[in-house]
Tab-separated table of C-alpha atoms in Angstrom:
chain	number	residue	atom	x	y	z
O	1	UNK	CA	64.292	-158.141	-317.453
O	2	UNK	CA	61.958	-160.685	-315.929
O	3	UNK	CA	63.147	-164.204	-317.127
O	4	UNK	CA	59.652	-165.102	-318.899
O	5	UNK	CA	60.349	-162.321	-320.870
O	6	UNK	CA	64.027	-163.703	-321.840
O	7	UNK	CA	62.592	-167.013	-322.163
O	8	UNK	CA	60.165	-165.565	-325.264
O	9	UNK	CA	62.983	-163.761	-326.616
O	10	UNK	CA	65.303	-166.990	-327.180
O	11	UNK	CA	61.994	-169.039	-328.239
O	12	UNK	CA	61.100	-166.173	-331.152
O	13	UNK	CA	63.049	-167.528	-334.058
O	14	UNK	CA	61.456	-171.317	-333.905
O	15	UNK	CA	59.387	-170.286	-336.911
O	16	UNK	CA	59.174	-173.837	-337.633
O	17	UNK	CA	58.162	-175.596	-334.834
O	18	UNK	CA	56.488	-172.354	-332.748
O	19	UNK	CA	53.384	-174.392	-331.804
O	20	UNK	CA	55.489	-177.313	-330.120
O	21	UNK	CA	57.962	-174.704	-328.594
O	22	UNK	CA	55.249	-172.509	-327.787
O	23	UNK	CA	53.689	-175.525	-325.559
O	24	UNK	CA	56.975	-175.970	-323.580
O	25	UNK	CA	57.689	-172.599	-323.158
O	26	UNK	CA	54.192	-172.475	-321.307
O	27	UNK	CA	54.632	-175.989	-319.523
O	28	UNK	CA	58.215	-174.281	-318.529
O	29	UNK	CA	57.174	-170.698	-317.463
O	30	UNK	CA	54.955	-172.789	-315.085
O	31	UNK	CA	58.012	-175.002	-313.836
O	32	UNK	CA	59.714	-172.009	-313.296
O	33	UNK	CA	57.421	-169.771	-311.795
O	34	UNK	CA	56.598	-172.179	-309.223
O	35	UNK	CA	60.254	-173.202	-308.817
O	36	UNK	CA	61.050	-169.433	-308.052
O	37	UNK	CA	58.216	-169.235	-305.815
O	38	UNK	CA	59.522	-172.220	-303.764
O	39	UNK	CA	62.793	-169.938	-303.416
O	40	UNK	CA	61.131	-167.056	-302.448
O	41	UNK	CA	59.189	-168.935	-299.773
O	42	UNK	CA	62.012	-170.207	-298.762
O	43	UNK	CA	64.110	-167.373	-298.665
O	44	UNK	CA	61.186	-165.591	-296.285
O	45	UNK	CA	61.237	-168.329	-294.290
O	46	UNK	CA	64.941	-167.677	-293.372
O	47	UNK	CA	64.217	-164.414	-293.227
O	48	UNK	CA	61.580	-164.896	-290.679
O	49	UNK	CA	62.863	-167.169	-288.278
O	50	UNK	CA	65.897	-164.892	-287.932
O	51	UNK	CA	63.496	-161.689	-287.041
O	52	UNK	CA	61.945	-164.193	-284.870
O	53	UNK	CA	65.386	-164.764	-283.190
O	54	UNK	CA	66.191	-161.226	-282.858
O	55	UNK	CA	62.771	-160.284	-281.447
O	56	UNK	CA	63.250	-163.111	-278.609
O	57	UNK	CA	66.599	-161.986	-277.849
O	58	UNK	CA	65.614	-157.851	-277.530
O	59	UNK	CA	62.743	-159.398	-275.464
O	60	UNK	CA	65.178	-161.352	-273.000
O	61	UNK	CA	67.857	-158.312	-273.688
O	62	UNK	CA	64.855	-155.308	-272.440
O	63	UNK	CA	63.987	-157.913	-269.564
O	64	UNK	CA	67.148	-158.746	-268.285
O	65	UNK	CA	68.233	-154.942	-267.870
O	66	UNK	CA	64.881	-153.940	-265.984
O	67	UNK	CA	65.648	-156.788	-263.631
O	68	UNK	CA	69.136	-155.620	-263.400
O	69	UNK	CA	68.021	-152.111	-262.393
O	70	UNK	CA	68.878	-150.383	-265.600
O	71	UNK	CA	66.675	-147.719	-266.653
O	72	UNK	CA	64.897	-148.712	-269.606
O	73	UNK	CA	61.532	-147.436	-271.079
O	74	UNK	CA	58.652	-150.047	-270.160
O	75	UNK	CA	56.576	-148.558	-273.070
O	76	UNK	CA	59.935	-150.327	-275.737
O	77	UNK	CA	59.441	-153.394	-273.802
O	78	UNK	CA	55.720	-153.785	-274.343
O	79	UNK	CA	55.690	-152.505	-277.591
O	80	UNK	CA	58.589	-155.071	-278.612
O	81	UNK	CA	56.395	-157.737	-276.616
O	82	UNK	CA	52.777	-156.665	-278.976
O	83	UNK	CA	55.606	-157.247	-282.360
O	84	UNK	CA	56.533	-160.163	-280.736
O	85	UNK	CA	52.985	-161.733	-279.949
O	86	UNK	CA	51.895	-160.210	-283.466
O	87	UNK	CA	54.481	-161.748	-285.239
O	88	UNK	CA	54.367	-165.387	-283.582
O	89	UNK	CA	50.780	-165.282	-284.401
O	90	UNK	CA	50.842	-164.767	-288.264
O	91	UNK	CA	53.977	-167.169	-287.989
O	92	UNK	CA	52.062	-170.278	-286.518
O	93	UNK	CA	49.023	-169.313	-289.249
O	94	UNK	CA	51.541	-170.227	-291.535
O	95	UNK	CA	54.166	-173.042	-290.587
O	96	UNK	CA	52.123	-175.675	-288.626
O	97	UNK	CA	55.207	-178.135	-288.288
O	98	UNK	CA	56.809	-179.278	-284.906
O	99	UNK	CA	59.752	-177.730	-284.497
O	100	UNK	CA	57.551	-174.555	-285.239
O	101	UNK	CA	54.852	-174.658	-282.619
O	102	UNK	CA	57.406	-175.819	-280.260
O	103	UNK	CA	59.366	-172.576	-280.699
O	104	UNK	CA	56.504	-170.749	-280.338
O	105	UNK	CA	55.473	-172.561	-277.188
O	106	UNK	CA	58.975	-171.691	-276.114
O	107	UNK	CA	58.730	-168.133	-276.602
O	108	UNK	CA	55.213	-167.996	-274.834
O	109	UNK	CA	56.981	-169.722	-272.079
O	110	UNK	CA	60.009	-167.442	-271.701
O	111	UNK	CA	57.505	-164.500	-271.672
O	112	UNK	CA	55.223	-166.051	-268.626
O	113	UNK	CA	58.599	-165.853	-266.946
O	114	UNK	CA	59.396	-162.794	-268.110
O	115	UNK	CA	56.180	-161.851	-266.438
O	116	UNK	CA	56.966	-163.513	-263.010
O	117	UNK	CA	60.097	-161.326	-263.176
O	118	UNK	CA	58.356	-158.298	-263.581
O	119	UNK	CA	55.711	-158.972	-261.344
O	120	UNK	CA	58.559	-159.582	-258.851
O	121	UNK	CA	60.121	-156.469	-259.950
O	122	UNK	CA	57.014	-154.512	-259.380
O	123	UNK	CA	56.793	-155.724	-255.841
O	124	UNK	CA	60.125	-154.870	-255.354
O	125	UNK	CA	61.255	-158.002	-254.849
O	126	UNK	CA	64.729	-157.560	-257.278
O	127	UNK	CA	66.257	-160.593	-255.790
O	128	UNK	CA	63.254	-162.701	-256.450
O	129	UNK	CA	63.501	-161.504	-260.198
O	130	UNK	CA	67.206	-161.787	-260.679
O	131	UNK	CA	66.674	-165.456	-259.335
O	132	UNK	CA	63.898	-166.077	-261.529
O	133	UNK	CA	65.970	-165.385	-264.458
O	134	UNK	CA	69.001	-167.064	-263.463
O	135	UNK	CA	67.342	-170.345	-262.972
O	136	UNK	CA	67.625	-173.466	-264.337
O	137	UNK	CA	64.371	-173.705	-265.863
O	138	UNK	CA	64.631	-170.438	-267.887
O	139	UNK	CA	68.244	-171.167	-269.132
O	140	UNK	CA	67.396	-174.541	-269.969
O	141	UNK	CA	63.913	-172.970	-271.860
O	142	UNK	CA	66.603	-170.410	-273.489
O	143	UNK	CA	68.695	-172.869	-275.005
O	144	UNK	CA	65.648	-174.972	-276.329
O	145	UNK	CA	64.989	-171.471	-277.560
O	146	UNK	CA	68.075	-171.163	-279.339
O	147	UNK	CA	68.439	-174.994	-280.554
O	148	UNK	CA	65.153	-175.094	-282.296
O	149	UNK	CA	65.653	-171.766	-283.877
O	150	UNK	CA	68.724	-173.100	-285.587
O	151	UNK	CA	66.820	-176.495	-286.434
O	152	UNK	CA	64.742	-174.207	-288.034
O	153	UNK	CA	67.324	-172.126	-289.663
O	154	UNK	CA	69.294	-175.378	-290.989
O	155	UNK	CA	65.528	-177.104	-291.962
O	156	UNK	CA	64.765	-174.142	-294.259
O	157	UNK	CA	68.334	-174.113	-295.666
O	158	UNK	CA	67.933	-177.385	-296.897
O	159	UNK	CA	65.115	-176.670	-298.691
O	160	UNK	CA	66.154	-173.335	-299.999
O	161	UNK	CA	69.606	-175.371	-301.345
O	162	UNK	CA	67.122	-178.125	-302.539
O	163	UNK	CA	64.981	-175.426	-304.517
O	164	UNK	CA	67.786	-173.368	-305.872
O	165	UNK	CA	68.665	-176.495	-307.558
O	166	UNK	CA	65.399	-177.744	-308.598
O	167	UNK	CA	65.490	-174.485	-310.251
O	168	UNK	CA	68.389	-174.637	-312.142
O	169	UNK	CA	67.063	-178.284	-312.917
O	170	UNK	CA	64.342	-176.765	-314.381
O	171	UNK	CA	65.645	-174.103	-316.445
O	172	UNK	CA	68.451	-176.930	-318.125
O	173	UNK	CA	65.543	-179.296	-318.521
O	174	UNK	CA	63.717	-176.987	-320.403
O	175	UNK	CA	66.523	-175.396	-322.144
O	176	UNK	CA	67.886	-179.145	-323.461
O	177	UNK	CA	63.813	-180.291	-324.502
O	178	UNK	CA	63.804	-177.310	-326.808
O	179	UNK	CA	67.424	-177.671	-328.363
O	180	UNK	CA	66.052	-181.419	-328.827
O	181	UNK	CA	63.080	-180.586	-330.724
O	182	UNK	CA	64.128	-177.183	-332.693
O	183	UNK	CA	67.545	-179.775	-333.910
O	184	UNK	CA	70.663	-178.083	-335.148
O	185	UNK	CA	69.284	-176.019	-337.743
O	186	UNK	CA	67.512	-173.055	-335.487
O	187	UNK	CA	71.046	-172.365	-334.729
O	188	UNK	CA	69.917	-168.672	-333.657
O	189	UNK	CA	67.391	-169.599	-331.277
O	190	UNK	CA	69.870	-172.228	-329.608
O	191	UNK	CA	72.624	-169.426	-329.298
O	192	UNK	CA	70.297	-167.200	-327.658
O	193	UNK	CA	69.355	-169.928	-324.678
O	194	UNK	CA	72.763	-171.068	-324.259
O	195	UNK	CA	73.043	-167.427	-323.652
O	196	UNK	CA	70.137	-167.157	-321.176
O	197	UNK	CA	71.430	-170.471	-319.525
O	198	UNK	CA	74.425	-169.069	-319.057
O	199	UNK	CA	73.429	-166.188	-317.805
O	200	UNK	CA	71.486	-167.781	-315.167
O	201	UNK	CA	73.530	-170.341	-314.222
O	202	UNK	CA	76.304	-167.884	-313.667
O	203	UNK	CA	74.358	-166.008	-311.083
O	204	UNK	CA	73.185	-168.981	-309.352
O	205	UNK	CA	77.102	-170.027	-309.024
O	206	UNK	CA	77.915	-167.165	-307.535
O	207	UNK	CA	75.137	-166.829	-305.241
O	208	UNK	CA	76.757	-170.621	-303.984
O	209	UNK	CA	79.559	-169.787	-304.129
O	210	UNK	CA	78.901	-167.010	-301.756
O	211	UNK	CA	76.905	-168.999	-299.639
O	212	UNK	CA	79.303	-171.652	-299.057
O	213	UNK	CA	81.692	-168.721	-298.184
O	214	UNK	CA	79.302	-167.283	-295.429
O	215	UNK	CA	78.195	-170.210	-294.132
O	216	UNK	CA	81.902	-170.985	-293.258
O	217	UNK	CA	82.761	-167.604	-291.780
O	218	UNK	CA	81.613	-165.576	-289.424
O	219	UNK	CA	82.281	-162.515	-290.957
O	220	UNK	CA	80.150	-159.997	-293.378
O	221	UNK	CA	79.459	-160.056	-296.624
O	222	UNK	CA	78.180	-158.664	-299.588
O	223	UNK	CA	76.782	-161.042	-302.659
O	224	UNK	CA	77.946	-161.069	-306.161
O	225	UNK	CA	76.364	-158.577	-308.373
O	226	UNK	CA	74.226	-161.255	-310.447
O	227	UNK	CA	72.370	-161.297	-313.867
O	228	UNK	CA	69.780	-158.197	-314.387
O	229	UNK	CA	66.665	-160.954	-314.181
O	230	UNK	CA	63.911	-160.055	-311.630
O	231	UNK	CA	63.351	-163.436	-310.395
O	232	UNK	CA	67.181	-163.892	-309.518
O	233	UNK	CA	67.545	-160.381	-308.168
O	234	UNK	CA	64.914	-161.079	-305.957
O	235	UNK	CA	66.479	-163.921	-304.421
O	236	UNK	CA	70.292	-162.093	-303.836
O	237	UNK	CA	67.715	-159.107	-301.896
O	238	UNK	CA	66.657	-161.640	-299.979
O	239	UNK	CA	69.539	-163.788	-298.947
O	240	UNK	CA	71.472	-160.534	-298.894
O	241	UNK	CA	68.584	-158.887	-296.124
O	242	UNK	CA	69.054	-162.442	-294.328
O	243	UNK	CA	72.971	-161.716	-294.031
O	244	UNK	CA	72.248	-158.486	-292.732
O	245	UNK	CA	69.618	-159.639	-290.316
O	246	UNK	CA	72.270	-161.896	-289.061
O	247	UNK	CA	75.414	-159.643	-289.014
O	248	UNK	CA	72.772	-157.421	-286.484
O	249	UNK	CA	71.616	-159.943	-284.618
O	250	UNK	CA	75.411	-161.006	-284.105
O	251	UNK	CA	76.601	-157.134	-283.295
O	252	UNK	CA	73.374	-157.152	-280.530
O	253	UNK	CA	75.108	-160.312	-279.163
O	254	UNK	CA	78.324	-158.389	-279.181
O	255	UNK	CA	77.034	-155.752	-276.917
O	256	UNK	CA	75.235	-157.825	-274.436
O	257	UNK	CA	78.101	-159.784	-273.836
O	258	UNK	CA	80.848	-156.346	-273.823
O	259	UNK	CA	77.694	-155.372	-270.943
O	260	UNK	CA	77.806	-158.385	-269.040
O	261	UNK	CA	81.349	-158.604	-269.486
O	262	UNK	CA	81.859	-155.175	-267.750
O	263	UNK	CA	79.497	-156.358	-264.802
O	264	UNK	CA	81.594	-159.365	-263.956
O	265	UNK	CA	84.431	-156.830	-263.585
O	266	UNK	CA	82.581	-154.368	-261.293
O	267	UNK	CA	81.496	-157.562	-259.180
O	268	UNK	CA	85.041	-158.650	-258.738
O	269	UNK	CA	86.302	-155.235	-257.566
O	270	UNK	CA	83.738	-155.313	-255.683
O	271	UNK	CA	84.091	-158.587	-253.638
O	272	UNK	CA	88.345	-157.093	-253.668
O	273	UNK	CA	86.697	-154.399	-251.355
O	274	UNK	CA	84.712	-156.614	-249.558
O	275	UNK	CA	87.857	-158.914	-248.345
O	276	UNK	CA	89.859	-155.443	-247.779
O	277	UNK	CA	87.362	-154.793	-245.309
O	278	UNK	CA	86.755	-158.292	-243.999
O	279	UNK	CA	89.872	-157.607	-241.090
O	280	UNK	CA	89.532	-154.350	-239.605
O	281	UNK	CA	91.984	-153.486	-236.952
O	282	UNK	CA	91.319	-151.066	-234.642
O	283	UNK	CA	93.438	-149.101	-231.297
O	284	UNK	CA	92.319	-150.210	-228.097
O	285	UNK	CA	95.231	-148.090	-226.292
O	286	UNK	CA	98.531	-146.328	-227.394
O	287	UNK	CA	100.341	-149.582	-227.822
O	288	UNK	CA	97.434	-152.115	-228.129
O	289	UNK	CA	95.420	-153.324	-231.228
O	290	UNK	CA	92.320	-155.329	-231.446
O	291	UNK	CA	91.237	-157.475	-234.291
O	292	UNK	CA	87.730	-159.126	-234.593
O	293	UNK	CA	87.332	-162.126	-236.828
O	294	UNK	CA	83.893	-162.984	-238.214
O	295	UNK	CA	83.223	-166.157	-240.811
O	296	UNK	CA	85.778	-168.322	-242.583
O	297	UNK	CA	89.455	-167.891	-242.986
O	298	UNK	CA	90.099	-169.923	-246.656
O	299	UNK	CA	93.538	-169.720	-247.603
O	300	UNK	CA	92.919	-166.027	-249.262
O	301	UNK	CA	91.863	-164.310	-246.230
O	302	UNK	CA	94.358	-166.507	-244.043
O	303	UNK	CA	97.304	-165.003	-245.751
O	304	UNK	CA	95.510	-162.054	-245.684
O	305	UNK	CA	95.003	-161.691	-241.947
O	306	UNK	CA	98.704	-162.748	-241.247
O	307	UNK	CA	100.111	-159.736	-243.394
O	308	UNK	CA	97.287	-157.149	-242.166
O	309	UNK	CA	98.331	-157.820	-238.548
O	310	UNK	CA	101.549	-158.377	-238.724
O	311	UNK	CA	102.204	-154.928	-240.533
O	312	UNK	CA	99.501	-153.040	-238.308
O	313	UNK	CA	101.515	-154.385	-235.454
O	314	UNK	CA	105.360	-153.273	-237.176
O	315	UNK	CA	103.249	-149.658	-238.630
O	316	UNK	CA	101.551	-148.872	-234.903
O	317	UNK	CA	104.579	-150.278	-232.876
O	318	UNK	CA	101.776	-152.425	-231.016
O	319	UNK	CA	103.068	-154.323	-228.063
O	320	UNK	CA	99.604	-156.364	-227.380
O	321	UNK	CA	97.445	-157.365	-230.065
O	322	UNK	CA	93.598	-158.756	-229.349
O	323	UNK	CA	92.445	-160.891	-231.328
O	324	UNK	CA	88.354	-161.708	-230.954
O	325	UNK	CA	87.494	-165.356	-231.819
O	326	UNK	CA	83.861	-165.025	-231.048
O	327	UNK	CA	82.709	-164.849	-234.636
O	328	UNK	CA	84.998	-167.478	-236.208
O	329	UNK	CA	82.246	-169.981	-237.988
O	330	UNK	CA	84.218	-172.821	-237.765
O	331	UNK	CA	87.777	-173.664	-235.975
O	332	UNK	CA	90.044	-176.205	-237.997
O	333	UNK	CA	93.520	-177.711	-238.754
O	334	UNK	CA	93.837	-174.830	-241.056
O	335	UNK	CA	92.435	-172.154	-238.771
O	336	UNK	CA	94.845	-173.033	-235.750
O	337	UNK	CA	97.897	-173.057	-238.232
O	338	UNK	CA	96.855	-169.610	-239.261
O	339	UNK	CA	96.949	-168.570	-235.813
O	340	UNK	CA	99.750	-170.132	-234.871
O	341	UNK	CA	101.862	-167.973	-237.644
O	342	UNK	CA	100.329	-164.939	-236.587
O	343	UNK	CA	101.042	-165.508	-232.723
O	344	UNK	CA	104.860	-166.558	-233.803
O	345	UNK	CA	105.078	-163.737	-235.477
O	346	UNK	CA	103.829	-161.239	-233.128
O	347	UNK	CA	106.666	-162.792	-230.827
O	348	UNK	CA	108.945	-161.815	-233.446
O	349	UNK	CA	107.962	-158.342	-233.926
O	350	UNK	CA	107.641	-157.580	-229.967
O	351	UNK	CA	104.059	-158.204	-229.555
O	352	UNK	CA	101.785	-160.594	-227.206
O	353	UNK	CA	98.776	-162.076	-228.801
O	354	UNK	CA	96.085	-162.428	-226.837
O	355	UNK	CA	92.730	-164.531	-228.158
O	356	UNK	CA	89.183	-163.323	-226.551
O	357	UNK	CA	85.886	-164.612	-227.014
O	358	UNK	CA	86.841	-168.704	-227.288
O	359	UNK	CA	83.333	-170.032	-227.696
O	360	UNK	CA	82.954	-173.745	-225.696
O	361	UNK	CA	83.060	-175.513	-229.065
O	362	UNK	CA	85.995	-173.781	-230.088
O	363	UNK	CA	87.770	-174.646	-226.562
O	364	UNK	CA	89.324	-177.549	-227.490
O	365	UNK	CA	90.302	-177.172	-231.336
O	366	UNK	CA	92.555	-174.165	-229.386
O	367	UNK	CA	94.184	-176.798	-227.118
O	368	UNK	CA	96.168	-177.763	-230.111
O	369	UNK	CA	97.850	-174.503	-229.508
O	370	UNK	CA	101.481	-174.146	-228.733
O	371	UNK	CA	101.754	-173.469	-224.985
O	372	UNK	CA	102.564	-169.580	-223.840
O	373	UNK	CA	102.565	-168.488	-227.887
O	374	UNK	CA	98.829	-166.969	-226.650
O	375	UNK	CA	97.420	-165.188	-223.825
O	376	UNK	CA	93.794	-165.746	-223.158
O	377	UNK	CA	90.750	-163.816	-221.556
O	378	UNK	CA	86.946	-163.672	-221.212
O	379	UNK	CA	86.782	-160.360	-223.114
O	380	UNK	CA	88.402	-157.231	-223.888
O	381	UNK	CA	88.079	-155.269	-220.637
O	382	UNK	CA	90.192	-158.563	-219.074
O	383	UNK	CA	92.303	-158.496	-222.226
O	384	UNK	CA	93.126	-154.857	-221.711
O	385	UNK	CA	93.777	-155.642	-217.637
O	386	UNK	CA	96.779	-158.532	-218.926
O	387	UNK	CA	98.357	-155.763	-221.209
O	388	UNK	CA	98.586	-153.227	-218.710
């Protein structure tokens, strides 16, 4: 039942005075009415900047996996991209505030480079693309993103509290003028708005109640049944469709991350196979093996190298191993102490190391080396000549 209604129904036995309750019913449907409409506004106005939210982050979610060479329809993306343009427009013919016209400046921002990246990815520049979106400027524009849509979020839940209880002000202001005036005798009357009052302010309790519980947790819920009045209902849909918008938006989230999540772990087995491959050894003759190192031996891929050769020299019963230099990028403390474990411990094992390819700048970081622990030649032809 509408609450105009209920309000005409608790005014209908002031026989007495119906002319001067008749007034303030009218001067309090009006309150009302526009005191419901506030909420309502309201209420869309969380609504809206949360569909606003999710539409950016399908936009940077369809984006992101083109660049990333998923295969993903183009036709979504621009169709999302025509809701989104269509729906910042009729937003910014409505809110004209800062912090809205900002956001939308924002999003057209994060679209131009959205844009770039395609335009990138169209050239088949990838790189370029993934770069693009993994700058600084388009993080820094996300999280502007993301901090004025919750400005906005918290901006209109101030004034949706505020409303909710102008509302209720309302409703007990107008309830307390007519008890005044009526006095103690309409007795009937004044039961049956203490019964609408309670009625409503039961509902709205509960709809506080449960929004101090959700705005605490994170978690899902589902609003109090409430009072059977269409004004009231209304306002559960809608905070009830703005919990659900939410728990969605927070599920999407979910996924992306699970997805990125799951590409972080392919990367890292990934870069595993890469340093399994960084030290390949290879047979230059029945009892010889030759190693090439290429780059920079960090304290990884120095204990890495010393087990590698050590074991191909124990599994191959090596006598000689070669050991190419040429590629080393750099020759330090630690780099000499690396080699000097390996060399000892070819020693041990049987073996002679012999180093190839010393590079003029490298020539004296390898005087530091322990006399006789290495053999040395130009290349591997006169490596191979001092093994046989």
């Amino acid at each position: 039942m509408d609450l105009r209604v209920r309000l005409l129904v608790s005014l209908s036995p002031l026989l007495v005075a119906l002319a001067i309750i008749g007034g303030i019913a009218l001067y309090s449907q009006r309150r009302v009415a526009e005191a419901v409409d506030a909420v309502d506004r309201s209420a869309r106005n969380l609504v809206e900047v949360a569909q606003g939210e999710s539409i950016i982050l399908l936009e940077q979610y369809y984006v992101s996996e083109l660049v990333n060479g998923y295969q993903l329809s183009r036709r979504e993306l621009e169709q999302i991209r025509t809701e989104a343009q269509r729906f910042f427009r009729e937003y910014t013919s409505i809110h004209e505030g800062f912090i809205e016209l900002e956001l939308v400046a924002r999003v057209e921002t994060m679209i131009a480079q959205h844009d770039a990246a395609l335009t990138f990815l169209d050239r088949g520049d990838r790189q370029r693309a993934q770069e693009l979106l993994q700058s600084v400027d388009y993080h820094r524009n996300i999280r502007a993103i993301h901090s004025l849509t919750i400005g906005a979020q918290r901006e209109y839940e101030v004034q949706y509290l505020a409303r909710i209880a102008a509302l209720e002000r309302i409703i007990n202001e107008g309830f307390w003028i007519a008890a005044t005036i009526v006095s103690i005798s309409i007795a009937i009357a004044l039961s049956l708005a203490v019964s609408l009052i309670w009625q409503v302010g039961k509902s709205v309790d509960r709809l506080t109640i449960d929004a101090e519980r959700l705005t605490t947790s994170d978690s899902y819920g589902v609003l109090s049944q409430i009072s059977p009045i269409n004004q009231l209902q209304r306002l559960r849909d809608a905070f009830q469709h703005l919990i659900d918008t939410n728990y969605h938006r927070q599920q999407q989230l979910t996924a992306a991350l699970q997805t990125q999540q799951a590409q972080l772990e392919r990367e890292v087995q990934l870069q595993a196979t890469i340093r399994a491959l960084s030290l390949p050894i290879t047979a230059l003759g029945p009892h010889t093996i030759f190693l090439p190192l290429v780059g920079y031996l960090d304290a990884e891929r120095s204990a890495q190298l010393e087990q590698t050769v050590l074991n191909a020299i124990q599994q191959r019963r090596a006598r000689a191993v070669v050991i190419d230099v040429h590629g080393l990028a750099a020759v330090d403390e630690a780099t000499t102490q690396t080699l000097i474990r390996v060399g000892r411990g070819a020693q041990l094992l049987g073996a002679t190391a012999i180093l190839v390819g010393v590079r003029p700048e490298q020539a004296l970081a390898f005087t530091e080396l322990p006399i006789g622990l290495f053999r040395y030649a130009r290349d591997i032809p006169s490596a191979l000549s001092l093994v046989s």
